[in-house]
Short mmCIF file of C-alpha atoms in Angstrom, two decimals:
data_model
loop_
_atom_site.label_atom_id
_atom_site.label_comp_id
_atom_site.label_asym_id
_atom_site.label_seq_id
_atom_site.Cartn_x
_atom_site.Cartn_y
_atom_site.Cartn_z
CA UNK A 23 0.00 0.00 0.00
CA UNK A 24 1.08 3.56 -0.69
CA UNK A 25 2.31 4.87 2.68
CA UNK A 26 1.66 8.50 1.60
CA UNK A 27 -2.06 7.94 1.14
CA UNK A 28 -4.49 7.58 4.13
CA UNK A 29 -6.56 4.44 4.23
CA UNK A 30 -10.25 4.40 5.19
CA UNK A 31 -11.26 1.94 7.95
CA UNK A 32 -14.88 0.80 7.78
CA UNK A 33 -14.93 -2.28 9.99
CA UNK A 34 -16.30 -2.22 13.53
CA UNK A 35 -13.00 -1.80 15.41
CA UNK A 36 -9.37 -1.30 14.58
CA UNK A 37 -6.58 -3.32 16.28
CA UNK A 38 -2.96 -2.43 15.60
CA UNK A 39 -0.15 -4.54 17.02
CA UNK A 40 3.28 -2.98 16.85
CA UNK A 41 5.92 -5.31 15.52
CA UNK A 42 9.06 -6.02 17.50
CA UNK A 43 11.21 -4.01 15.11
CA UNK A 44 9.08 -0.90 15.57
CA UNK A 45 8.72 -1.39 19.32
CA UNK A 46 12.49 -1.62 19.71
CA UNK A 47 12.88 1.92 18.46
CA UNK A 48 10.14 3.29 20.69
CA UNK A 49 9.15 3.24 24.34
CA UNK A 50 8.04 -0.06 25.76
CA UNK A 51 4.74 1.58 26.69
CA UNK A 52 3.73 1.62 23.03
CA UNK A 53 4.16 -2.14 22.61
CA UNK A 54 0.52 -2.92 23.23
CA UNK A 55 -2.79 -3.24 21.42
CA UNK A 56 -4.62 0.01 20.69
CA UNK A 57 -8.33 -0.61 20.16
CA UNK A 58 -10.54 2.26 19.02
CA UNK A 59 -14.24 1.42 18.63
CA UNK A 60 -15.86 2.67 15.46
CA UNK A 61 -18.76 4.09 17.52
CA UNK A 62 -16.30 6.44 19.21
CA UNK A 63 -15.21 7.83 15.86
CA UNK A 64 -18.78 8.42 14.82
CA UNK A 65 -19.29 10.73 17.81
CA UNK A 66 -17.18 13.29 15.96
CA UNK A 67 -18.29 14.99 12.76
CA UNK A 68 -16.76 13.74 9.54
CA UNK A 69 -15.35 10.31 8.63
CA UNK A 70 -12.70 8.65 10.76
CA UNK A 71 -9.31 8.64 9.02
CA UNK A 72 -6.04 6.91 9.86
CA UNK A 73 -2.56 7.56 8.55
CA UNK A 74 -0.61 4.30 8.04
CA UNK A 75 2.85 5.72 7.49
CA UNK A 76 5.36 2.99 8.25
CA UNK A 77 6.71 3.14 11.78
CA UNK A 78 4.10 5.61 13.10
CA UNK A 79 1.25 5.07 15.52
CA UNK A 80 -2.16 6.42 14.36
CA UNK A 81 -2.67 9.09 17.04
CA UNK A 82 -5.76 10.80 15.64
CA UNK A 83 -8.34 8.15 16.58
CA UNK A 84 -6.82 7.83 20.06
CA UNK A 85 -7.03 11.60 20.52
CA UNK A 86 -10.64 11.52 19.45
CA UNK A 87 -11.35 8.81 21.97
CA UNK A 88 -9.80 10.86 24.76
CA UNK A 89 -11.86 13.89 23.79
CA UNK A 90 -15.06 11.85 23.73
CA UNK A 91 -14.31 10.20 27.07
CA UNK A 92 -13.79 13.62 28.66
CA UNK A 93 -17.45 14.43 28.09
CA UNK A 94 -19.67 14.28 31.13
CA UNK A 95 -23.45 14.44 31.19
CA UNK A 96 -25.78 15.63 33.90
CA UNK A 97 -29.36 14.39 33.71
CA UNK A 98 -32.16 16.20 35.53
CA UNK A 99 -35.18 13.94 36.00
CA UNK A 100 -38.31 15.64 37.34
CA UNK A 101 -40.57 12.90 38.72
CA UNK A 102 -43.32 15.32 39.88
CA UNK A 103 -43.03 17.70 36.94
CA UNK A 104 -46.61 17.16 35.73
CA UNK A 105 -47.87 18.15 39.17
CA UNK A 106 -45.44 21.00 39.86
CA UNK A 107 -46.20 22.67 36.53
CA UNK A 108 -49.83 23.12 37.56
CA UNK A 109 -48.89 24.96 40.74
CA UNK A 110 -51.75 23.34 42.65
CA UNK A 111 -49.94 20.86 44.89
CA UNK A 112 -49.70 23.32 47.77
CA UNK A 113 -53.12 24.90 47.34
CA UNK A 114 -55.30 21.81 46.95
CA UNK A 115 -57.56 21.06 49.91
CA UNK A 116 -57.95 17.39 48.89
CA UNK A 117 -55.36 14.74 47.91
CA UNK A 118 -54.50 15.34 44.26
CA UNK A 119 -53.05 13.31 41.40
CA UNK A 120 -52.34 14.07 37.75
CA UNK A 121 -53.64 11.45 35.33
CA UNK A 122 -52.97 10.67 31.67
CA UNK A 123 -55.49 9.02 29.38
CA UNK A 124 -59.26 8.82 29.56
CA UNK A 125 -61.81 6.45 31.04
CA UNK A 126 -60.64 3.05 32.18
CA UNK A 127 -57.22 3.54 30.52
CA UNK A 128 -56.27 6.55 32.65
CA UNK A 129 -53.19 6.11 34.83
CA UNK A 130 -51.56 8.19 37.54
CA UNK A 131 -48.64 10.31 36.33
CA UNK A 132 -47.83 12.15 39.58
CA UNK A 133 -49.28 12.30 43.09
CA UNK A 134 -48.98 14.93 45.79
CA UNK A 135 -47.73 14.17 49.30
CA UNK A 136 -51.18 13.42 50.72
CA UNK A 137 -52.03 10.92 47.98
CA UNK A 138 -48.58 9.35 48.07
CA UNK A 139 -48.84 8.77 51.82
CA UNK A 140 -52.04 6.78 51.16
CA UNK A 141 -50.23 4.47 48.74
CA UNK A 142 -50.90 6.16 45.39
CA UNK A 143 -47.91 6.11 43.02
CA UNK A 144 -47.10 6.83 39.40
CA UNK A 145 -48.16 4.09 36.98
CA UNK A 146 -51.16 3.05 39.06
CA UNK A 147 -54.53 3.06 37.35
CA UNK A 148 -56.82 5.93 38.25
CA UNK A 149 -59.54 3.53 39.42
CA UNK A 150 -57.13 1.83 41.83
CA UNK A 151 -56.01 5.21 43.16
CA UNK A 152 -59.63 6.24 43.78
CA UNK A 153 -60.20 2.97 45.62
CA UNK A 154 -57.34 3.81 47.97
CA UNK A 155 -58.35 7.46 48.46
CA UNK A 156 -62.13 7.98 48.12
CA UNK A 157 -61.93 11.79 48.05
CA UNK A 158 -59.06 11.89 45.54
CA UNK A 159 -58.96 14.87 43.18
CA UNK A 160 -58.07 13.87 39.59
CA UNK A 161 -56.49 16.52 37.35
CA UNK A 162 -55.84 15.81 33.65
CA UNK A 163 -52.27 16.20 32.49
CA UNK A 164 -51.61 19.51 30.70
CA UNK A 165 -49.07 18.45 28.09
CA UNK A 166 -48.81 21.87 26.45
CA UNK A 167 -48.08 23.57 29.79
CA UNK A 168 -45.56 20.87 30.62
CA UNK A 169 -43.77 21.26 27.27
CA UNK A 170 -43.64 25.05 27.69
CA UNK A 171 -42.33 24.72 31.24
CA UNK A 172 -39.65 22.28 30.10
CA UNK A 173 -38.48 24.73 27.44
CA UNK A 174 -38.35 27.47 30.06
CA UNK A 175 -36.27 25.18 32.25
CA UNK A 176 -33.94 24.47 29.32
CA UNK A 177 -33.47 28.21 28.78
CA UNK A 178 -32.68 28.53 32.49
CA UNK A 179 -30.14 25.67 32.34
CA UNK A 180 -28.14 27.48 29.65
CA UNK A 181 -26.32 29.35 32.43
CA UNK A 182 -24.47 26.14 33.35
CA UNK A 183 -23.51 24.78 29.93
CA UNK A 184 -23.64 25.58 26.24
CA UNK A 185 -25.31 22.24 25.39
CA UNK A 186 -28.76 21.45 26.76
CA UNK A 187 -31.04 18.77 25.35
CA UNK A 188 -34.71 18.14 26.13
CA UNK A 189 -35.91 14.73 27.28
CA UNK A 190 -39.68 14.98 26.79
CA UNK A 191 -41.60 15.31 28.82
CA UNK A 192 -39.92 15.46 32.23
CA UNK A 193 -36.17 15.87 31.96
CA UNK A 194 -33.08 17.63 30.68
CA UNK A 195 -29.60 16.56 29.66
CA UNK A 196 -26.67 18.93 30.22
CA UNK A 197 -23.18 18.32 28.86
CA UNK A 198 -21.06 19.62 31.75
CA UNK A 199 -17.59 18.30 30.89
CA UNK A 200 -16.55 21.70 29.59
CA UNK A 201 -18.07 23.59 32.53
CA UNK A 202 -16.25 21.95 35.42
CA UNK A 203 -13.27 24.32 35.43
CA UNK A 204 -15.55 27.35 35.22
CA UNK A 205 -17.60 26.36 38.27
CA UNK A 206 -14.78 24.95 40.39
CA UNK A 207 -15.25 21.21 39.87
CA UNK A 208 -18.06 18.67 39.72
CA UNK A 209 -19.16 18.92 43.36
CA UNK A 210 -19.40 22.71 43.25
CA UNK A 211 -21.33 22.63 39.98
CA UNK A 212 -23.81 20.02 41.21
CA UNK A 213 -24.37 21.96 44.44
CA UNK A 214 -25.04 25.13 42.46
CA UNK A 215 -27.50 23.41 40.14
CA UNK A 216 -29.23 21.83 43.13
CA UNK A 217 -29.70 25.17 44.89
CA UNK A 218 -30.95 26.82 41.72
CA UNK A 219 -33.51 24.15 40.85
CA UNK A 220 -34.75 24.04 44.45
CA UNK A 221 -35.33 27.78 44.26
CA UNK A 222 -37.50 27.19 41.18
CA UNK A 223 -39.71 24.86 43.21
CA UNK A 224 -38.96 21.66 41.28
CA UNK A 225 -37.98 18.33 42.81
CA UNK A 226 -35.26 16.74 40.69
CA UNK A 227 -33.09 13.63 40.66
CA UNK A 228 -29.56 13.94 39.33
CA UNK A 229 -27.57 11.48 37.27
CA UNK A 230 -23.95 11.97 36.16
CA UNK A 231 -22.26 9.67 33.63
CA UNK A 232 -19.98 9.81 30.56
CA UNK A 233 -22.94 8.96 28.27
CA UNK A 234 -26.25 10.80 28.01
CA UNK A 235 -28.42 7.70 28.29
CA UNK A 236 -26.32 6.39 31.16
CA UNK A 237 -26.84 9.63 33.07
CA UNK A 238 -30.56 9.56 32.34
CA UNK A 239 -30.96 5.98 33.57
CA UNK A 240 -29.09 6.78 36.77
CA UNK A 241 -31.37 9.77 37.38
CA UNK A 242 -34.52 7.75 36.68
CA UNK A 243 -33.42 5.10 39.17
CA UNK A 244 -32.42 7.64 41.81
CA UNK A 245 -28.74 6.59 41.71
CA UNK A 246 -27.19 10.03 42.25
CA UNK A 247 -23.60 8.95 42.91
CA UNK A 248 -21.62 10.55 40.01
CA UNK A 249 -19.94 8.16 37.57
CA UNK A 250 -17.05 9.89 35.81
CA UNK A 251 -15.11 6.91 34.43
CA UNK A 252 -16.35 4.78 31.55
CA UNK A 253 -15.09 1.51 33.08
CA UNK A 254 -17.32 2.06 36.16
CA UNK A 255 -20.45 2.72 34.16
CA UNK A 256 -21.63 -0.87 33.69
CA UNK A 257 -21.43 -1.67 37.40
CA UNK A 258 -23.20 1.56 38.33
CA UNK A 259 -26.04 0.93 35.86
CA UNK A 260 -26.54 -2.69 36.92
CA UNK A 261 -29.24 -1.94 39.58
CA UNK A 262 -31.37 0.19 37.21
CA UNK A 263 -34.85 -1.43 37.03
CA UNK A 264 -36.06 -2.80 33.74
CA UNK A 265 -39.02 -0.39 33.76
CA UNK A 266 -36.65 2.60 33.49
CA UNK A 267 -35.27 1.42 30.13
CA UNK A 268 -38.48 2.51 28.32
CA UNK A 269 -38.55 -0.66 26.21
CA UNK A 270 -41.61 -1.67 24.19
CA UNK A 271 -44.16 -3.45 26.36
CA UNK A 272 -43.81 -6.74 24.50
CA UNK A 273 -40.01 -6.75 24.89
CA UNK A 274 -40.25 -5.92 28.59
CA UNK A 275 -42.85 -8.66 29.14
CA UNK A 276 -40.69 -11.25 27.35
CA UNK A 277 -37.67 -10.34 29.45
CA UNK A 278 -39.63 -10.55 32.68
CA UNK A 279 -40.83 -14.00 31.69
CA UNK A 280 -37.23 -15.26 31.80
CA UNK A 281 -36.41 -13.56 35.10
CA UNK A 282 -34.72 -10.38 33.80
CA UNK A 283 -35.41 -7.51 36.20
CA UNK A 284 -32.57 -4.99 35.82
CA UNK A 285 -29.99 -3.45 33.50
CA UNK A 286 -27.33 -5.80 34.84
CA UNK A 287 -29.51 -8.83 34.05
CA UNK A 288 -29.85 -7.61 30.46
CA UNK A 289 -26.07 -7.24 30.10
CA UNK A 290 -25.52 -10.84 31.24
CA UNK A 291 -27.73 -12.23 28.49
CA UNK A 292 -25.95 -13.69 25.42
CA UNK A 293 -26.01 -11.06 22.69
CA UNK A 294 -26.61 -13.53 19.87
CA UNK A 295 -29.63 -15.00 21.60
CA UNK A 296 -31.01 -11.55 22.47
CA UNK A 297 -30.59 -10.44 18.85
CA UNK A 298 -32.51 -13.47 17.58
CA UNK A 299 -35.30 -13.52 20.15
CA UNK A 300 -36.01 -9.81 20.74
CA UNK A 301 -36.28 -6.65 18.74
CA UNK A 302 -33.16 -4.48 18.33
CA UNK A 303 -34.37 -1.97 20.95
CA UNK A 304 -32.74 -3.76 23.86
CA UNK A 305 -29.24 -4.09 22.43
CA UNK A 306 -29.40 -0.54 21.10
CA UNK A 307 -30.35 0.75 24.56
CA UNK A 308 -27.55 -1.18 26.26
CA UNK A 309 -24.92 -0.08 23.76
CA UNK A 310 -25.93 3.58 23.90
CA UNK A 311 -25.94 3.58 27.69
CA UNK A 312 -22.46 1.99 27.85
CA UNK A 313 -20.94 4.18 25.13
CA UNK A 314 -20.58 1.39 22.57
CA UNK A 315 -22.92 3.07 20.13
CA UNK A 316 -23.33 6.71 19.16
CA UNK A 317 -26.12 8.52 21.00
CA UNK A 318 -26.53 11.92 19.31
CA UNK A 319 -28.75 14.43 21.10
CA UNK A 320 -30.55 17.39 19.62
CA UNK A 321 -29.38 20.62 21.29
CA UNK A 322 -31.86 23.15 22.59
CA UNK A 323 -31.54 26.53 20.87
CA UNK A 324 -32.09 29.62 22.98
CA UNK A 325 -34.93 31.78 21.55
CA UNK A 326 -34.20 35.45 20.71
CA UNK A 327 -36.80 36.60 23.25
CA UNK A 328 -37.98 35.17 26.54
CA UNK A 329 -41.70 34.48 26.82
CA UNK A 330 -43.32 32.26 29.44
CA UNK A 331 -46.71 31.79 31.04
CA UNK A 332 -47.67 29.93 34.18
CA UNK A 333 -51.02 28.58 35.29
CA UNK A 334 -52.14 29.52 38.79
CA UNK A 335 -53.91 27.38 41.40
CA UNK A 336 -57.44 28.41 40.50
CA UNK A 337 -58.53 32.03 40.39
CA UNK A 338 -56.06 34.13 42.38
CA UNK A 339 -56.74 37.58 43.77
CA UNK A 340 -53.99 37.57 46.38
CA UNK A 341 -50.91 39.57 45.42
CA UNK A 342 -48.62 37.33 47.47
CA UNK A 343 -49.64 34.25 45.47
CA UNK A 344 -48.99 36.12 42.25
CA UNK A 345 -45.51 37.05 43.46
CA UNK A 346 -44.71 33.41 44.28
CA UNK A 347 -45.52 32.42 40.69
CA UNK A 348 -43.68 35.45 39.34
CA UNK A 349 -40.54 34.49 41.28
CA UNK A 350 -40.26 31.20 39.39
CA UNK A 351 -40.61 33.00 36.06
CA UNK A 352 -37.99 35.58 37.05
CA UNK A 353 -35.51 32.90 38.14
CA UNK A 354 -35.92 31.22 34.75
CA UNK A 355 -35.43 34.60 33.08
CA UNK A 356 -32.27 35.23 35.12
CA UNK A 357 -30.78 31.91 33.99
CA UNK A 358 -31.70 32.63 30.38
CA UNK A 359 -30.05 36.07 30.58
CA UNK A 360 -26.87 34.65 32.14
CA UNK A 361 -26.65 32.16 29.29
CA UNK A 362 -26.81 35.06 26.82
CA UNK A 363 -24.62 37.40 28.92
CA UNK A 364 -27.38 39.98 28.76
CA UNK A 365 -29.95 41.90 30.72
CA UNK A 366 -33.33 43.53 30.22
CA UNK A 367 -34.37 47.14 30.53
CA UNK A 368 -38.11 46.56 30.12
CA UNK A 369 -40.37 43.69 31.18
CA UNK A 370 -43.98 43.07 30.18
CA UNK A 371 -46.29 41.19 32.55
CA UNK A 372 -49.67 39.81 31.55
CA UNK A 373 -52.29 38.92 34.14
CA UNK A 374 -55.01 36.94 32.39
CA UNK A 375 -58.58 36.97 33.75
CA UNK A 376 -61.38 34.59 32.97
CA UNK A 377 -64.07 37.22 32.35
CA UNK A 378 -62.07 40.41 31.65
CA UNK A 379 -59.32 41.51 29.28
CA UNK A 380 -55.80 40.77 30.46
CA UNK A 381 -54.03 43.33 32.64
CA UNK A 382 -50.74 44.45 31.11
CA UNK A 383 -47.97 45.83 33.29
CA UNK A 384 -44.75 47.28 31.86
CA UNK A 385 -41.77 47.69 34.18
CA UNK A 386 -38.93 49.86 32.90
CA UNK A 387 -35.43 49.97 34.33
CA UNK A 388 -32.82 52.67 34.12
CA UNK A 389 -30.03 50.19 33.40
CA UNK A 390 -30.14 46.62 32.03
CA UNK A 391 -30.39 44.03 34.80
CA UNK A 392 -30.85 40.30 35.34
CA UNK A 393 -31.21 40.38 39.12
CA UNK A 394 -34.32 38.30 39.83
CA UNK A 395 -34.67 39.70 43.35
CA UNK A 396 -34.62 43.31 42.17
CA UNK A 397 -37.08 42.60 39.34
CA UNK A 398 -39.43 40.89 41.80
CA UNK A 399 -39.24 43.89 44.11
CA UNK A 400 -40.22 46.22 41.26
CA UNK A 401 -43.17 44.00 40.39
CA UNK A 402 -44.25 44.02 44.05
CA UNK A 403 -44.23 47.84 44.10
CA UNK A 404 -46.19 47.96 40.85
CA UNK A 405 -48.84 45.47 41.99
CA UNK A 406 -49.35 47.51 45.18
CA UNK A 407 -50.96 50.32 43.16
CA UNK A 408 -52.89 48.19 40.63
CA UNK A 409 -56.55 47.35 41.13
CA UNK A 410 -57.30 44.07 39.36
CA UNK A 411 -60.57 43.97 37.48
CA UNK A 412 -60.96 40.25 38.16
CA UNK A 413 -59.16 37.25 39.61
CA UNK A 414 -56.05 36.06 37.74
CA UNK A 415 -55.97 32.59 36.16
CA UNK A 416 -52.47 32.65 34.68
CA UNK A 417 -49.40 34.87 34.69
CA UNK A 418 -47.25 35.68 31.67
CA UNK A 419 -43.90 37.41 31.17
CA UNK A 420 -42.25 38.77 28.03
CA UNK A 421 -38.73 40.15 27.60
CA UNK A 422 -38.34 41.45 24.06
CA UNK A 423 -34.96 43.18 23.88
CA UNK A 424 -31.94 41.45 25.38
CA UNK A 425 -29.15 43.99 25.97
CA UNK A 426 -25.52 42.88 26.37
CA UNK A 427 -24.56 43.23 30.02
CA UNK A 428 -20.95 43.57 31.17
CA UNK A 429 -20.04 41.81 34.42
CA UNK A 430 -19.96 44.06 37.47
CA UNK A 431 -16.54 45.12 38.69
CA UNK A 432 -15.25 44.35 42.18
CA UNK A 433 -13.07 46.34 44.50
CA UNK A 434 -9.81 45.27 46.10
CA UNK A 435 -11.61 43.21 48.74
CA UNK A 436 -13.78 41.30 46.24
CA UNK A 437 -17.00 43.20 46.92
CA UNK A 438 -19.27 44.39 44.15
CA UNK A 439 -19.11 48.08 43.29
CA UNK A 440 -22.61 49.28 44.18
CA UNK A 441 -21.88 52.99 44.48
CA UNK A 442 -23.36 53.74 41.08
CA UNK A 443 -26.26 51.34 41.39
CA UNK A 444 -27.94 52.35 44.65
CA UNK A 445 -29.52 55.54 43.36
CA UNK A 446 -30.71 53.79 40.20
CA UNK A 447 -32.39 51.06 42.25
CA UNK A 448 -34.07 53.75 44.36
CA UNK A 449 -35.34 55.59 41.28
CA UNK A 450 -36.68 52.34 39.80
CA UNK A 451 -38.57 51.53 43.02
CA UNK A 452 -40.02 55.03 43.19
CA UNK A 453 -41.19 54.87 39.58
CA UNK A 454 -42.75 51.44 40.15
CA UNK A 455 -44.58 52.73 43.24
CA UNK A 456 -45.53 56.26 42.13
CA UNK A 457 -45.71 55.91 38.37
CA UNK A 458 -43.38 56.62 35.51
CA UNK A 459 -44.25 60.33 35.20
CA UNK A 460 -43.85 61.04 38.92
CA UNK A 461 -40.05 60.65 38.90
CA UNK A 462 -38.15 62.62 36.28
CA UNK A 463 -34.67 63.88 35.60
CA UNK A 464 -33.61 67.32 34.33
CA UNK A 465 -31.38 68.21 31.41
CA UNK A 466 -30.49 71.28 29.40
CA UNK A 467 -32.08 72.33 26.12
CA UNK A 468 -30.49 74.24 23.26
CA UNK A 469 -32.39 77.45 24.10
CA UNK A 470 -31.29 80.94 25.17
CA UNK A 471 -34.59 81.72 26.92
CA UNK A 472 -34.15 80.72 30.57
CA UNK A 473 -37.69 79.27 30.79
CA UNK A 474 -36.95 76.98 27.84
CA UNK A 475 -33.32 76.11 28.63
CA UNK A 476 -34.22 72.96 30.58
CA UNK A 477 -36.62 70.06 30.21
CA UNK A 478 -37.73 66.91 31.99
CA UNK A 479 -36.12 63.68 30.86
CA UNK A 480 -35.86 60.05 31.96
CA UNK A 481 -33.55 59.76 34.98
CA UNK A 482 -31.10 57.61 33.05
CA UNK A 483 -30.59 60.11 30.22
CA UNK A 484 -27.15 61.68 30.07
CA UNK A 485 -27.07 65.40 30.85
CA UNK A 486 -26.26 67.83 28.06
CA UNK A 487 -22.77 69.32 28.38
CA UNK A 488 -22.61 73.03 29.21
CA UNK A 489 -20.31 75.23 27.19
CA UNK A 490 -17.50 76.75 29.21
CA UNK A 491 -18.15 80.19 27.71
CA UNK A 492 -21.82 80.14 28.69
CA UNK A 493 -22.61 82.71 31.46
CA UNK A 494 -23.43 81.29 34.85
CA UNK A 495 -27.05 80.73 35.73
CA UNK A 496 -28.95 80.35 39.04
CA UNK A 497 -30.47 76.93 39.75
CA UNK A 498 -33.58 78.55 41.28
CA UNK A 499 -35.84 80.29 38.77
CA UNK A 500 -39.14 81.95 39.64
CA UNK A 501 -42.16 80.89 37.63
CA UNK A 502 -43.41 83.39 36.67
CA UNK A 503 -40.83 86.16 37.19
CA UNK A 504 -41.73 88.66 39.96
CA UNK A 505 -42.04 92.37 39.12
CA UNK A 506 -39.77 94.60 41.24
CA UNK A 507 -40.43 98.05 42.60
CA UNK A 508 -38.42 100.94 41.19
CA UNK A 509 -36.98 103.87 43.15
CA UNK A 510 -35.29 106.60 41.13
CA UNK A 511 -34.91 104.16 38.27
CA UNK A 512 -33.14 101.53 40.43
CA UNK A 513 -34.65 98.11 41.20
CA UNK A 514 -35.70 97.55 44.82
CA UNK A 515 -36.32 94.33 46.80
CA UNK A 516 -36.53 95.11 50.52
CA UNK A 517 -33.91 97.72 49.73
CA UNK A 518 -31.88 98.90 46.82
CA UNK A 519 -30.27 96.30 44.53
CA UNK A 520 -26.79 97.10 43.24
CA UNK A 521 -26.06 95.88 39.72
CA UNK A 522 -22.82 93.90 39.97
CA UNK A 523 -22.56 92.28 36.54
CA UNK A 524 -24.29 92.80 33.21
CA UNK A 525 -26.06 93.44 31.05
CA UNK A 526 -26.52 90.14 29.16
CA UNK A 527 -29.00 90.68 26.38
CA UNK A 528 -31.32 87.84 25.39
CA UNK A 529 -33.60 88.28 22.39
CA UNK A 530 -35.11 85.03 21.16
CA UNK A 531 -38.30 83.06 20.49
CA UNK A 532 -39.73 85.01 17.57
CA UNK A 533 -40.53 81.75 15.73
CA UNK A 534 -43.02 80.37 18.29
CA UNK A 535 -44.80 83.59 19.36
CA UNK A 536 -43.15 83.65 22.83
CA UNK A 537 -40.34 86.02 21.94
CA UNK A 538 -38.51 87.99 24.61
CA UNK A 539 -36.16 91.01 24.67
CA UNK A 540 -34.39 91.44 28.01
CA UNK A 541 -31.22 92.69 29.64
CA UNK A 542 -30.13 90.41 32.51
CA UNK A 543 -28.01 91.51 35.49
CA UNK A 544 -26.56 89.99 38.62
CA UNK A 545 -27.74 92.22 41.48
CA UNK A 546 -26.43 92.32 45.08
CA UNK A 547 -28.54 93.13 48.14
CA UNK A 548 -27.17 94.77 51.27
CA UNK A 549 -27.75 91.50 53.14
CA UNK A 550 -25.36 89.72 50.78
CA UNK A 551 -27.98 87.93 48.69
CA UNK A 552 -27.33 87.64 44.96
CA UNK A 553 -30.25 87.84 42.53
CA UNK A 554 -30.69 87.41 38.80
CA UNK A 555 -32.88 90.23 37.48
CA UNK A 556 -33.73 91.61 34.08
CA UNK A 557 -35.20 94.71 32.54
CA UNK A 558 -37.69 94.58 29.73
CA UNK A 559 -36.53 96.30 26.57
CA UNK A 560 -40.07 96.95 25.37
CA UNK A 561 -42.98 99.09 26.46
CA UNK A 562 -42.59 100.12 30.16
CA UNK A 563 -39.06 98.70 30.64
CA UNK A 564 -39.96 97.27 34.07
CA UNK A 565 -37.58 95.32 36.31
CA UNK A 566 -38.24 91.64 37.17
CA UNK A 567 -36.69 89.13 39.55
CA UNK A 568 -36.11 85.85 37.67
CA UNK A 569 -33.67 83.83 39.78
CA UNK A 570 -31.79 83.51 43.05
CA UNK A 571 -28.17 82.40 43.27
CA UNK A 572 -27.23 80.03 46.07
#
């Protein structure tokens, strides 16, 4: 064979034994078999290639194997997700279960604590559950709400990894191998995810393994001890019950008939006999879980905007209950924004009523933020001055524009620099409580007339720069100007005013009908007060007090 041309390998595995002549010229560590499964190559994009130059070891497949083995998956299994999505488990007066199906075929999907204590469990028929608990409340499963909530949870999980995959309809898969260094190791990352998902109000089981299906099976079985090495995976998966493999009913029934009850029992079966007597689902499941077969997962793509809605436990008129639901939505939003390194400057809330049009609340911020606690505080202030036309049946949130948000700086002692943020937070709370128009900023206008030289503006707007050659002005202007008495042609205000500086002539405004023609002076009183006065250049040429200097 031409040693300058790469050869394609298409068989299942490649075994290369170094000859004695080659091994003599190399380290003794290389004198061994190197086996690279074909399934490992297929995990990478593009065909697997090997260079067969004489006297060289094909390093590329081995490198690919090391990269693949370094991947680590975290599975989040939500056993009570169907119940927690409804938000009724804490508000129900009777024992409650969520069922799937209709009539005699309906089965229990999730049960609350009261029903579970009476012996009701997932997979039980609804009729059997009602026999155990006579006053049991049956709630149909809301698949659309569950799918929407799972997507919201996937957007939230983007803060921990760049690869999130949905496991309909009650789980997520996160590839965390590349995130361990960022979060300080596996234990620190798992603790952070646990705290965050507890804050959302979901009960979750964790599973950690080098393969996505392996991690999912560990989570389903409640085996939360992390498995980071591929050679330990088979032993860790051995106790997984057969029901967690999600095999077709006929395959599961056939396996049970021969005494197979767990993942380990399946692995001990002869492969040839299993291939002849069962469908390919079982071997495919075993191989994908153990990393012997490729298990590609579809990544979740973050949407350009964040939009979520949450059902409420019945018709809610209590503000506190609304805030509890809003907190979960804001925590999901915060995770989504961290994944996109952004913040929001405006949030839209929708409070849907059964018999009235929805109430729309818009909360505006001075600076982009993703602080869920601060956003919840602003919503609390806003709800305090809103009279709801009717009870609320569901709550919705919409964040349209995601603004890039730089990380906050820290001082020498590692504390966040909050000097510039305190006054903004105060202004945002005041505007949420009093209304947007009640709190305004001031800025200059390009006008010579003193009455028109300033205007109201949003508090976050940058002030217009003042020219250095512009004459000084008092900050206190009278509206309207006050006419002064005149004694012997001099202006008087509890005594004679001495003109110290001036005149400054201002003639402007002819284009809008409010034109003026005045000579302005700085005038000193015997008491030491300094006033800004002017004299009309038209008609009676009276004197007026227009401002007071500090």
